Coordinates of C-alpha atoms in Angstrom, one line a residue:
X1 CA 0.0 0.0 0.0
X2 CA 1.4 3.5 -0.9
X3 CA 2.2 5.8 2.0
X4 CA -0.8 8.1 1.4
X5 CA -3.2 5.2 1.5
X6 CA -1.7 4.0 4.7
X7 CA -2.0 7.4 6.2
X8 CA -5.7 7.7 5.5
X9 CA -6.8 4.1 5.9
X10 CA -7.9 4.7 9.5
X11 CA -9.9 7.7 8.5
X12 CA -11.7 5.8 5.8
X13 CA -12.6 3.0 8.2
X14 CA -14.4 5.3 10.6
X15 CA -16.3 7.5 8.1
X16 CA -20.0 7.1 8.6
X17 CA -22.6 7.7 5.9
X18 CA -25.3 10.2 6.7
X19 CA -28.0 11.8 4.6
X20 CA -27.4 15.1 6.3
X21 CA -23.6 15.1 5.5
X22 CA -22.3 16.4 2.2
X23 CA -19.7 13.7 1.8
X24 CA -19.5 10.0 1.1
X25 CA -17.0 7.3 2.0
X26 CA -16.6 6.2 -1.7
X27 CA -17.9 7.0 -5.1
X28 CA -21.6 6.9 -5.9
X29 CA -23.1 5.3 -9.0
X30 CA -22.8 7.8 -11.7
X31 CA -26.2 9.4 -12.6
X32 CA -27.4 12.1 -14.9
X33 CA -25.5 15.3 -14.0
X34 CA -22.6 13.5 -12.2
X35 CA -19.0 14.4 -12.2
X36 CA -16.7 11.4 -12.3
X37 CA -13.1 10.7 -12.7
X38 CA -9.9 9.0 -11.6
X39 CA -7.1 10.4 -9.5
X40 CA -3.7 8.8 -9.9
X41 CA 0.0 9.4 -9.3
X42 CA 2.0 10.3 -12.4
X43 CA 3.2 6.7 -12.7
X44 CA -0.4 5.6 -13.0
X45 CA -0.9 4.3 -9.4
X46 CA -4.5 5.0 -8.2
X47 CA -4.8 7.2 -5.1
X48 CA -7.4 6.1 -2.6
X49 CA -9.0 8.4 0.0
X50 CA -8.4 11.6 -1.9
X51 CA -11.1 14.2 -1.1
X52 CA -12.9 15.7 -4.2
X53 CA -15.6 18.4 -4.2
X54 CA -17.7 20.7 -6.4
X55 CA -17.8 23.3 -3.6
X56 CA -21.0 21.9 -2.2
X57 CA -20.7 18.1 -2.0
X58 CA -17.6 16.3 -0.8
X59 CA -16.6 12.7 -1.6
X60 CA -13.5 10.5 -1.6
X61 CA -11.9 8.2 -4.1
X62 CA -12.1 4.4 -3.8
X63 CA -9.3 1.9 -4.0
X64 CA -9.1 2.4 -7.8
X65 CA -8.8 6.1 -7.4
X66 CA -12.3 6.7 -8.8
X67 CA -14.7 9.4 -7.6
X68 CA -18.3 10.4 -8.4
X69 CA -20.3 13.4 -7.5
X70 CA -24.0 14.0 -8.2
X71 CA -23.4 17.7 -8.8
X72 CA -25.6 20.5 -10.1
X73 CA -22.4 22.2 -11.3
X74 CA -23.5 25.5 -9.8
X75 CA -20.0 26.8 -9.3
X76 CA -18.7 25.4 -12.6
X77 CA -15.8 23.3 -11.4
X78 CA -14.6 20.2 -9.5
X79 CA -11.5 20.3 -7.3
X80 CA -9.2 17.9 -5.5
X81 CA -7.9 18.5 -2.0
X82 CA -4.3 17.7 -2.8
X83 CA -3.2 14.9 -0.5
X84 CA 0.0 15.0 1.6
X85 CA 3.0 14.0 -0.3
X86 CA 1.7 15.1 -3.7
X87 CA 1.4 18.2 -5.8
X88 CA -0.6 19.2 -8.8
X89 CA 1.0 20.6 -11.9
X90 CA 1.5 24.4 -11.9
X91 CA 0.7 26.6 -14.8
X92 CA 2.8 29.5 -16.1
X93 CA 1.2 31.9 -13.6
X94 CA 2.1 29.7 -10.6
X95 CA -1.5 28.5 -10.0
X96 CA -1.6 24.8 -9.1
X97 CA -4.1 22.9 -11.4
X98 CA -6.0 21.1 -8.7
X99 CA -9.3 21.9 -10.3
X100 CA -11.1 21.5 -13.6
X101 CA -13.9 23.5 -15.1
X102 CA -17.1 21.8 -16.0
X103 CA -18.0 21.8 -19.7
X104 CA -21.5 20.3 -19.9
X105 CA -25.0 21.2 -18.5
X106 CA -25.9 19.8 -15.1
X107 CA -28.1 17.1 -16.6
X108 CA -25.1 15.6 -18.6
X109 CA -22.4 13.5 -17.1
X110 CA -18.7 14.4 -17.6
X111 CA -15.4 13.0 -16.5
X112 CA -12.4 14.8 -15.1
X113 CA -9.2 12.9 -14.2
X114 CA -6.4 14.4 -12.1
X115 CA -2.7 13.4 -12.1
X116 CA -0.6 14.2 -9.0
X117 CA 3.2 14.1 -8.7
X118 CA 4.8 12.7 -5.5
X119 CA 6.9 15.2 -3.5
X120 CA 8.2 14.9 0.0
X121 CA 6.7 17.9 1.8
X122 CA 6.6 16.9 5.4
X123 CA 9.1 19.8 5.7
X124 CA 8.0 22.8 3.7
X125 CA 8.2 26.6 3.6
X126 CA 5.1 28.7 3.1
X127 CA 5.2 32.3 2.0
X128 CA 2.0 34.2 3.0
X129 CA 1.5 37.5 1.1
X130 CA -1.5 39.7 0.8
X131 CA -2.9 42.9 -0.6
X132 CA -0.8 43.5 -3.7
X133 CA -3.4 46.1 -5.0
X134 CA -2.1 46.1 -8.5
X135 CA -4.1 48.4 -10.9
X136 CA -1.4 50.2 -13.0
X137 CA -2.2 53.5 -11.2
X138 CA -0.3 56.7 -10.7
X139 CA 1.0 55.1 -7.5
X140 CA 3.3 53.2 -9.8
X141 CA 2.1 50.0 -8.1
X142 CA 3.1 47.6 -10.9
X143 CA 6.6 49.1 -11.3
X144 CA 7.2 48.9 -7.5
X145 CA 5.9 45.3 -7.3
X146 CA 8.2 44.1 -10.1
X147 CA 11.2 46.4 -9.5
X148 CA 14.7 45.1 -8.8
X149 CA 14.7 44.3 -5.2
X150 CA 10.9 44.5 -5.0
X151 CA 8.4 41.9 -3.9
X152 CA 9.0 39.3 -6.6
X153 CA 12.8 39.5 -6.3
X154 CA 12.5 39.2 -2.5
X155 CA 10.3 36.1 -2.7
X156 CA 12.8 34.6 -5.2
X157 CA 15.6 35.1 -2.7
X158 CA 13.6 33.6 0.2
X159 CA 12.6 30.6 -2.0
X160 CA 16.2 30.1 -3.1
X161 CA 17.4 30.1 0.5
X162 CA 14.9 27.6 1.7
X163 CA 16.0 24.0 2.5
X164 CA 12.5 22.5 1.8
X165 CA 9.8 22.7 -0.9
X166 CA 8.4 26.2 -1.1
X167 CA 4.7 27.1 -1.6
X168 CA 2.9 30.4 -1.3
X169 CA -0.6 31.6 -0.3
X170 CA -2.0 35.0 -1.4
X171 CA -4.7 36.2 1.0
X172 CA -6.4 38.3 -1.7
X173 CA -6.7 41.9 -3.1
X174 CA -4.2 41.0 -5.8
X175 CA -6.1 43.6 -8.0
X176 CA -8.3 46.6 -7.3
X177 CA -11.9 46.5 -8.5
X178 CA -12.3 50.2 -8.9
X179 CA -9.7 50.3 -11.6
X180 CA -10.6 47.1 -13.5
X181 CA -12.4 49.1 -16.2
X182 CA -10.9 52.5 -15.6
X183 CA -7.3 51.4 -16.3
X184 CA -8.0 48.1 -18.1
X185 CA -6.0 46.2 -15.4
X186 CA -7.8 43.0 -14.3
X187 CA -7.0 39.6 -13.0
X188 CA -5.6 38.3 -16.4
X189 CA -3.1 41.2 -16.3
X190 CA -2.1 40.2 -12.7
X191 CA -1.5 36.7 -13.9
X192 CA 0.6 37.8 -16.8
X193 CA 3.0 39.6 -14.3
X194 CA 3.6 36.3 -12.5
X195 CA 4.3 34.6 -15.8
X196 CA 6.5 37.3 -17.1
X197 CA 8.6 37.5 -14.0
X198 CA 8.6 33.7 -13.3
X199 CA 7.2 33.5 -9.8
X200 CA 9.3 30.9 -8.1
X201 CA 6.7 28.6 -6.3
X202 CA 3.1 27.4 -6.5
X203 CA 0.6 30.0 -5.2
X204 CA -2.7 29.1 -3.6
X205 CA -5.0 32.1 -3.9
X206 CA -7.8 33.5 -1.7
X207 CA -10.2 36.1 -2.9
X208 CA -10.2 39.7 -1.5
X209 CA -13.0 42.3 -1.7
X210 CA -11.1 44.1 -4.5
X211 CA -10.9 41.0 -6.6
X212 CA -14.6 41.3 -7.6
X213 CA -16.1 42.6 -10.8
X214 CA -17.3 46.2 -10.0
X215 CA -20.0 46.1 -12.7
X216 CA -21.8 43.3 -10.8
X217 CA -24.1 43.8 -7.8
X218 CA -24.3 40.2 -6.5
X219 CA -21.5 38.1 -4.9
X220 CA -22.1 35.2 -7.2
X221 CA -21.9 37.3 -10.4
X222 CA -19.1 39.5 -9.1
X223 CA -16.8 36.5 -8.2
X224 CA -17.3 34.8 -11.5
X225 CA -14.3 36.5 -13.1
X226 CA -12.1 35.2 -10.2
X227 CA -13.4 31.7 -10.6
X228 CA -12.8 31.9 -14.3
X229 CA -9.3 33.4 -14.2
X230 CA -7.9 32.2 -10.8
X231 CA -9.9 29.2 -9.7
X232 CA -12.2 28.1 -6.8
X233 CA -12.9 30.8 -4.2
X234 CA -12.7 28.2 -1.4
X235 CA -11.0 24.8 -1.2
X236 CA -8.5 22.8 0.8
X237 CA -5.2 21.1 0.3
X238 CA -2.6 19.2 2.4
X239 CA 1.1 19.7 2.8
X240 CA 2.9 17.3 5.0
X241 CA 0.9 16.8 8.2
X242 CA -0.9 20.2 7.8
X243 CA -4.4 20.6 6.4
X244 CA -4.9 23.9 4.7
X245 CA -8.3 25.5 4.0
X246 CA -8.8 28.6 1.9
X247 CA -12.1 30.5 2.5
X248 CA -13.8 33.5 0.9
X249 CA -15.0 35.7 3.8
X250 CA -16.1 38.6 1.6
X251 CA -19.8 38.8 0.5
X252 CA -19.7 41.4 -2.2
X253 CA -22.7 43.8 -2.3
X254 CA -21.6 46.6 -4.6
X255 CA -24.8 48.6 -4.3
X256 CA -25.7 50.2 -7.7
X257 CA -23.2 48.2 -9.7
X258 CA -24.4 47.3 -13.2
X259 CA -23.0 46.8 -16.7
X260 CA -20.9 49.9 -17.5
X261 CA -21.3 51.4 -14.0
X262 CA -19.2 50.9 -10.9
X263 CA -21.2 50.5 -7.7
X264 CA -20.4 51.6 -4.2
X265 CA -17.9 48.6 -3.8
X266 CA -19.5 47.8 -0.5
X267 CA -19.3 44.3 1.0
X268 CA -19.9 42.2 4.2
X269 CA -17.2 40.4 6.0
X270 CA -18.5 36.9 6.8
X271 CA -18.3 33.3 5.7
X272 CA -21.6 32.4 4.1
X273 CA -23.7 29.3 4.9
X274 CA -22.8 27.4 1.8
X275 CA -19.1 27.6 2.7
X276 CA -19.7 26.7 6.3
X277 CA -21.6 23.6 5.3
X278 CA -18.8 22.7 2.9
X279 CA -16.2 23.4 5.6
X280 CA -17.9 21.0 8.0
X281 CA -17.9 18.4 5.3
X282 CA -14.2 19.0 4.4
X283 CA -13.0 18.9 8.0
X284 CA -15.1 15.8 8.5
X285 CA -12.6 14.0 6.3
X286 CA -9.6 15.0 8.5
X287 CA -8.8 12.0 10.8
X288 CA -6.3 13.6 13.1
X289 CA -7.5 16.8 14.8
X290 CA -4.3 17.1 16.9
X291 CA -2.4 18.0 13.7
X292 CA -2.2 21.7 12.7
X293 CA -5.0 23.2 10.7
X294 CA -4.3 26.4 8.7
X295 CA -7.3 28.5 7.6
X296 CA -6.6 31.2 5.0
X297 CA -9.0 34.2 4.5
X298 CA -8.7 37.7 3.2
X299 CA -10.2 39.7 6.1
X300 CA -9.2 39.1 9.8
X301 CA -11.5 37.2 12.2
X302 CA -10.2 39.0 15.3
X303 CA -9.0 42.5 16.0
X304 CA -7.4 44.2 19.0
X305 CA -8.9 46.6 21.5
X306 CA -7.6 48.4 24.5
X307 CA -8.4 46.7 27.8
X308 CA -7.2 48.5 30.9
X309 CA -3.5 49.0 30.5
X310 CA -3.3 46.2 28.0
X311 CA -4.7 44.7 24.8
X312 CA -7.5 42.2 24.3
X313 CA -9.1 40.7 21.2
X314 CA -12.6 41.1 19.8
X315 CA -14.2 39.7 16.6
X316 CA -13.5 41.9 13.7
X317 CA -16.8 40.7 12.2
X318 CA -19.7 39.3 14.1
X319 CA -22.1 37.8 11.6
X320 CA -21.3 34.1 11.3
X321 CA -18.1 34.5 13.4
X322 CA -19.4 32.2 16.1
X323 CA -20.4 29.5 13.6
X324 CA -17.0 29.6 12.0
X325 CA -15.2 29.3 15.3
X326 CA -17.6 26.5 16.3
X327 CA -16.7 24.6 13.2
X328 CA -13.0 24.8 14.1
X329 CA -13.7 23.3 17.6
X330 CA -11.9 20.1 18.2
X331 CA -8.7 21.0 16.4
X332 CA -5.9 21.4 18.8
X333 CA -3.9 24.0 16.8
X334 CA -5.6 26.3 14.3
X335 CA -3.6 29.1 12.5
X336 CA -5.7 31.8 10.9
X337 CA -3.7 33.5 8.2
X338 CA -5.4 36.8 7.1
X339 CA -4.7 40.2 5.5
X340 CA -6.9 43.2 4.6
X341 CA -5.8 45.5 7.4
X342 CA -2.4 46.6 5.9
X343 CA -1.1 46.1 9.5
X344 CA 0.6 43.4 11.6
X345 CA -1.3 41.9 14.5
X346 CA -0.9 38.5 16.2
X347 CA -3.1 36.9 18.9
X348 CA -4.0 33.7 20.6
X349 CA -7.6 32.9 21.4
X350 CA -7.9 29.3 22.8
X351 CA -7.0 26.9 20.0
X352 CA -7.0 29.8 17.4
X353 CA -3.8 31.7 16.6
X354 CA -4.4 34.5 14.1
X355 CA -1.6 36.0 12.0
X356 CA -3.0 39.2 10.5
X357 CA -0.3 40.0 8.1
X358 CA 0.6 43.5 6.7
X359 CA 0.5 44.3 3.0
X360 CA 3.1 43.9 0.3
X361 CA 1.7 47.2 -1.0
X362 CA 2.3 49.0 2.3
X363 CA 0.1 52.1 2.2
X364 CA -1.2 51.1 -1.3
X365 CA 2.2 51.9 -2.8
X366 CA 2.0 55.6 -2.0
X367 CA 5.0 56.0 0.3
X368 CA 7.3 54.7 -2.4
X369 CA 5.7 56.9 -5.1
X370 CA 5.8 60.0 -3.0
X371 CA 9.5 59.8 -2.3
X372 CA 10.6 58.2 -5.6
X373 CA 12.0 55.1 -3.9
X374 CA 10.2 51.7 -3.8
X375 CA 12.3 50.8 -0.7
X376 CA 10.2 53.3 1.2
X377 CA 7.3 51.0 1.6
X378 CA 5.6 51.6 4.9
X379 CA 2.3 50.1 6.2
X380 CA -0.2 51.9 8.3
X381 CA 1.4 50.6 11.6
X382 CA 5.0 51.3 10.5
X383 CA 5.7 47.8 9.4
X384 CA 7.6 47.5 6.2
X385 CA 5.7 46.1 3.3
X386 CA 6.3 42.4 3.4
X387 CA 5.0 38.9 4.0
X388 CA 5.1 36.1 6.6
X389 CA 7.3 33.1 6.2
X390 CA 6.2 29.8 7.8
X391 CA 8.7 27.0 8.2
X392 CA 7.0 23.7 8.8
X393 CA 8.6 20.5 10.0
X394 CA 6.0 17.8 10.6
X395 CA 3.8 19.4 13.2
X396 CA 6.2 22.0 14.3
X397 CA 5.5 25.4 12.7
X398 CA 7.7 28.5 13.1
X399 CA 7.2 31.9 11.5
X400 CA 8.6 35.4 11.1
X401 CA 7.7 38.5 9.2
X402 CA 9.9 39.3 6.3
X403 CA 10.1 43.0 5.3
X404 CA 10.8 43.4 1.5
X405 CA 14.4 44.3 1.1
X406 CA 15.3 43.6 4.7
X407 CA 17.2 40.7 6.4
X408 CA 15.2 38.0 8.1
X409 CA 16.6 39.2 11.4
X410 CA 15.2 42.7 11.0
X411 CA 12.1 42.5 13.2
X412 CA 11.7 45.9 14.7
X413 CA 12.5 49.6 14.2
X414 CA 13.8 51.8 17.0
X415 CA 13.4 55.5 17.3
X416 CA 15.3 58.1 19.3
X417 CA 12.3 60.2 20.2
X418 CA 14.5 63.3 21.0
X419 CA 15.2 63.4 17.2
X420 CA 11.7 62.4 16.2
X421 CA 10.1 65.2 18.1
X422 CA 12.3 67.8 16.3
X423 CA 10.6 66.9 13.0
X424 CA 8.1 69.6 11.9
X425 CA 5.5 67.2 10.5
X426 CA 5.6 65.2 13.8
X427 CA 5.4 68.4 15.9
X428 CA 2.3 69.5 14.0
X429 CA 0.5 66.2 13.9
X430 CA -0.8 66.3 17.4
X431 CA -0.1 62.6 17.9
X432 CA 3.2 62.7 19.8
X433 CA 2.5 64.9 22.8
X434 CA 3.7 64.8 26.3
X435 CA 0.1 64.3 27.5
X436 CA -0.8 61.5 25.2
X437 CA -3.8 61.3 22.9
X438 CA -6.8 59.2 22.0
X439 CA -8.3 58.8 25.4
X440 CA -5.2 58.2 27.5
X441 CA -3.4 55.6 25.4
X442 CA 0.2 55.2 26.4
X443 CA 1.6 57.3 23.5
X444 CA 2.9 60.2 25.6
X445 CA 6.6 61.0 24.8
X446 CA 9.1 62.9 26.9
X447 CA 12.7 63.7 26.9
X448 CA 15.2 60.9 26.2
X449 CA 12.5 58.4 25.3
X450 CA 13.2 55.5 22.9
X451 CA 10.4 53.8 21.0
X452 CA 10.6 50.3 19.7
X453 CA 8.1 49.1 17.0
X454 CA 8.1 45.3 16.9
X455 CA 6.1 44.2 13.8
X456 CA 5.4 40.5 14.6
X457 CA 5.0 41.1 18.4
X458 CA 3.3 38.3 20.4
X459 CA 2.8 38.1 24.2
X460 CA 5.5 35.4 24.5
X461 CA 8.2 37.6 22.9
X462 CA 10.6 39.5 25.1
X463 CA 12.2 42.9 24.8
X464 CA 15.4 43.8 26.6
X465 CA 16.9 47.3 26.4
X466 CA 20.1 48.2 28.3
X467 CA 22.0 51.4 28.8
X468 CA 25.6 50.9 30.1
X469 CA 24.7 47.5 31.3
X470 CA 21.6 48.7 33.2
X471 CA 18.3 47.3 32.0
X472 CA 15.7 49.9 31.3
X473 CA 12.0 49.4 32.2
X474 CA 9.6 49.4 29.3
X475 CA 6.0 50.5 28.9
X476 CA 3.8 49.1 26.2
X477 CA 2.6 51.8 23.8
X478 CA -0.7 51.9 21.9
X479 CA 0.1 54.7 19.5
X480 CA 1.2 55.6 16.1
X481 CA 4.4 54.9 14.2
X482 CA 6.5 58.1 13.6
X483 CA 8.1 56.9 10.3
X484 CA 4.7 56.4 8.6
X485 CA 3.8 59.9 9.6
X486 CA 6.6 61.3 7.5
X487 CA 6.6 58.8 4.6
X488 CA 2.8 59.1 3.9
X489 CA 2.3 62.9 3.6
X490 CA -1.1 63.1 2.1
X491 CA -4.5 63.6 3.7
X492 CA -6.5 60.7 2.2
X493 CA -8.4 59.5 5.2
X494 CA -8.3 55.7 4.7
X495 CA -4.5 55.7 4.4
X496 CA -3.7 57.7 7.5
X497 CA -1.3 56.4 10.2
X498 CA -3.1 53.9 12.4
X499 CA -2.9 53.1 16.1
X500 CA -1.1 49.8 16.7
X501 CA -0.5 47.8 19.9
X502 CA 3.0 46.4 19.1
X503 CA 5.3 49.2 20.4
X504 CA 7.3 49.7 23.6
X505 CA 8.7 52.9 25.2
X506 CA 11.9 53.2 27.3
X507 CA 13.5 56.2 28.9
X508 CA 17.3 56.7 28.7
X509 CA 19.3 58.7 31.3
X510 CA 20.5 61.3 28.7
X511 CA 20.4 62.3 25.1
X512 CA 23.7 60.9 24.0
X513 CA 24.0 57.5 25.6
X514 CA 24.2 54.2 23.7
X515 CA 21.5 51.6 24.2
X516 CA 21.4 47.9 23.3
X517 CA 18.0 46.6 22.1
X518 CA 17.3 42.9 21.9
X519 CA 14.0 41.4 20.8
X520 CA 13.5 37.6 21.2
X521 CA 10.7 35.9 19.4
X522 CA 8.6 32.8 20.3
X523 CA 11.3 30.4 19.0
X524 CA 14.3 32.0 20.8
X525 CA 15.5 34.0 17.7
X526 CA 16.9 37.4 18.7
X527 CA 17.0 40.6 16.7
X528 CA 19.3 43.3 18.0
X529 CA 20.4 46.9 17.5
X530 CA 23.0 48.9 19.2
X531 CA 21.6 52.4 19.0
X532 CA 24.2 55.2 19.1
X533 CA 22.3 58.3 20.1
X534 CA 21.4 60.8 18.8
X535 CA 19.9 58.5 16.1
X536 CA 18.8 60.4 13.0
X537 CA 15.1 60.3 12.0
X538 CA 14.4 60.4 8.3
X539 CA 12.4 58.6 5.6
X540 CA 15.2 56.1 4.8
X541 CA 16.0 55.0 8.3
X542 CA 16.2 51.4 9.4

């Protein structure tokens, strides 16, 4: 028996048939409107126990690798949950071909076979990137995205340095709906960039709110272009011991949208009932719930809020949030990988660990355009534009945030606030006063203060700041990042510097002392800086 069949034999033995479940333990007899096919390794060996779905119903292949679905073909495709130890072929635009489009009416039967290639991926590297926002606008987004040393070059370097197979996930907003028709830049144009610049690894894509057709005023119609050009809007796959699920948690409303007219581009953040039912069925095929589960969505499930002198979490969206969380109950370790916010935020809520990851586009590419330097790519919270790198070894998952153009070990930026407060834009902003702002948040700065912004901060990280061997006492700051204030200099409200909860303030004994800053992450990796003060404050500082 091949390893994959051995791995899933126990799961197949305990699967129970139920009329209320959207899955089956083996193929059904083909009927009018069925989808059927065979899944095999590239040497012709049939693969048993492989999960197959049309986005509504879920089934698994039998011992001969055969599957059958009595499908109404509503979504227009059938897809395979790629099993551990295998990979689907990848097209020129880096999209794995784990799905096939249906070609016949619902009442006619059709067959779709899939061939998978064996690959040892128990150890693998996953690059999680989000919010590219490419539209060929005056922000010079495409030029910065593809520039020497930009996002694609940076990912190539990360992939080349990895010692295990490399994959990527994109959490959506690869395009910008408002500009689809204005600038003639749509999803096919995004795909051509990946082909032209030879993206280095397979990319599993999620759908963002800006990846919808702005001429359509229903979620089903607006997402049709994504399904046609990119693939399924929700699905699952397996790499090593990790089960990955990609969801679409944007319900596009786009009030007033119609052929030839862009609507309001409004939307709801939630996972709809069809997906929730599919998710229950898909997770019902996972035998080992002690193994890690990774759920990928565009918009974050949680967000932070001030709580006393600290920070607590809340649901970022409430409709269907409890149902989604309930569906994930029973899994020991769930990683939620999300984007949308253009900020970094990490939290732990029971078995759920959310990685809300900042944008590759920073502040929608504006900071680089304003200053004529794509290396000046700053997110709303002061994080550099970048992506998260997950290193997976069996059930062990480690991660770090990778700023574009920065070394892996660069995990924070430290400010000498004496120099920051001399800047005229900072002085006139009203955000960095001695009294503090925003209802008493800890963002009051005085003489000889040092501010440390730690992009991937989590509660189990440690910060140590010493001056002449004496350790300084730190206070957590919920405030605004100074660098973003001077790199984004326009007044467009959605792009303004945002409050963030991942900064710390220390007070030195004088204006010219040298301090040592050491930040240690969850896995014992330390990033450090010896700050010789005064430290200059300018748009190209590190």
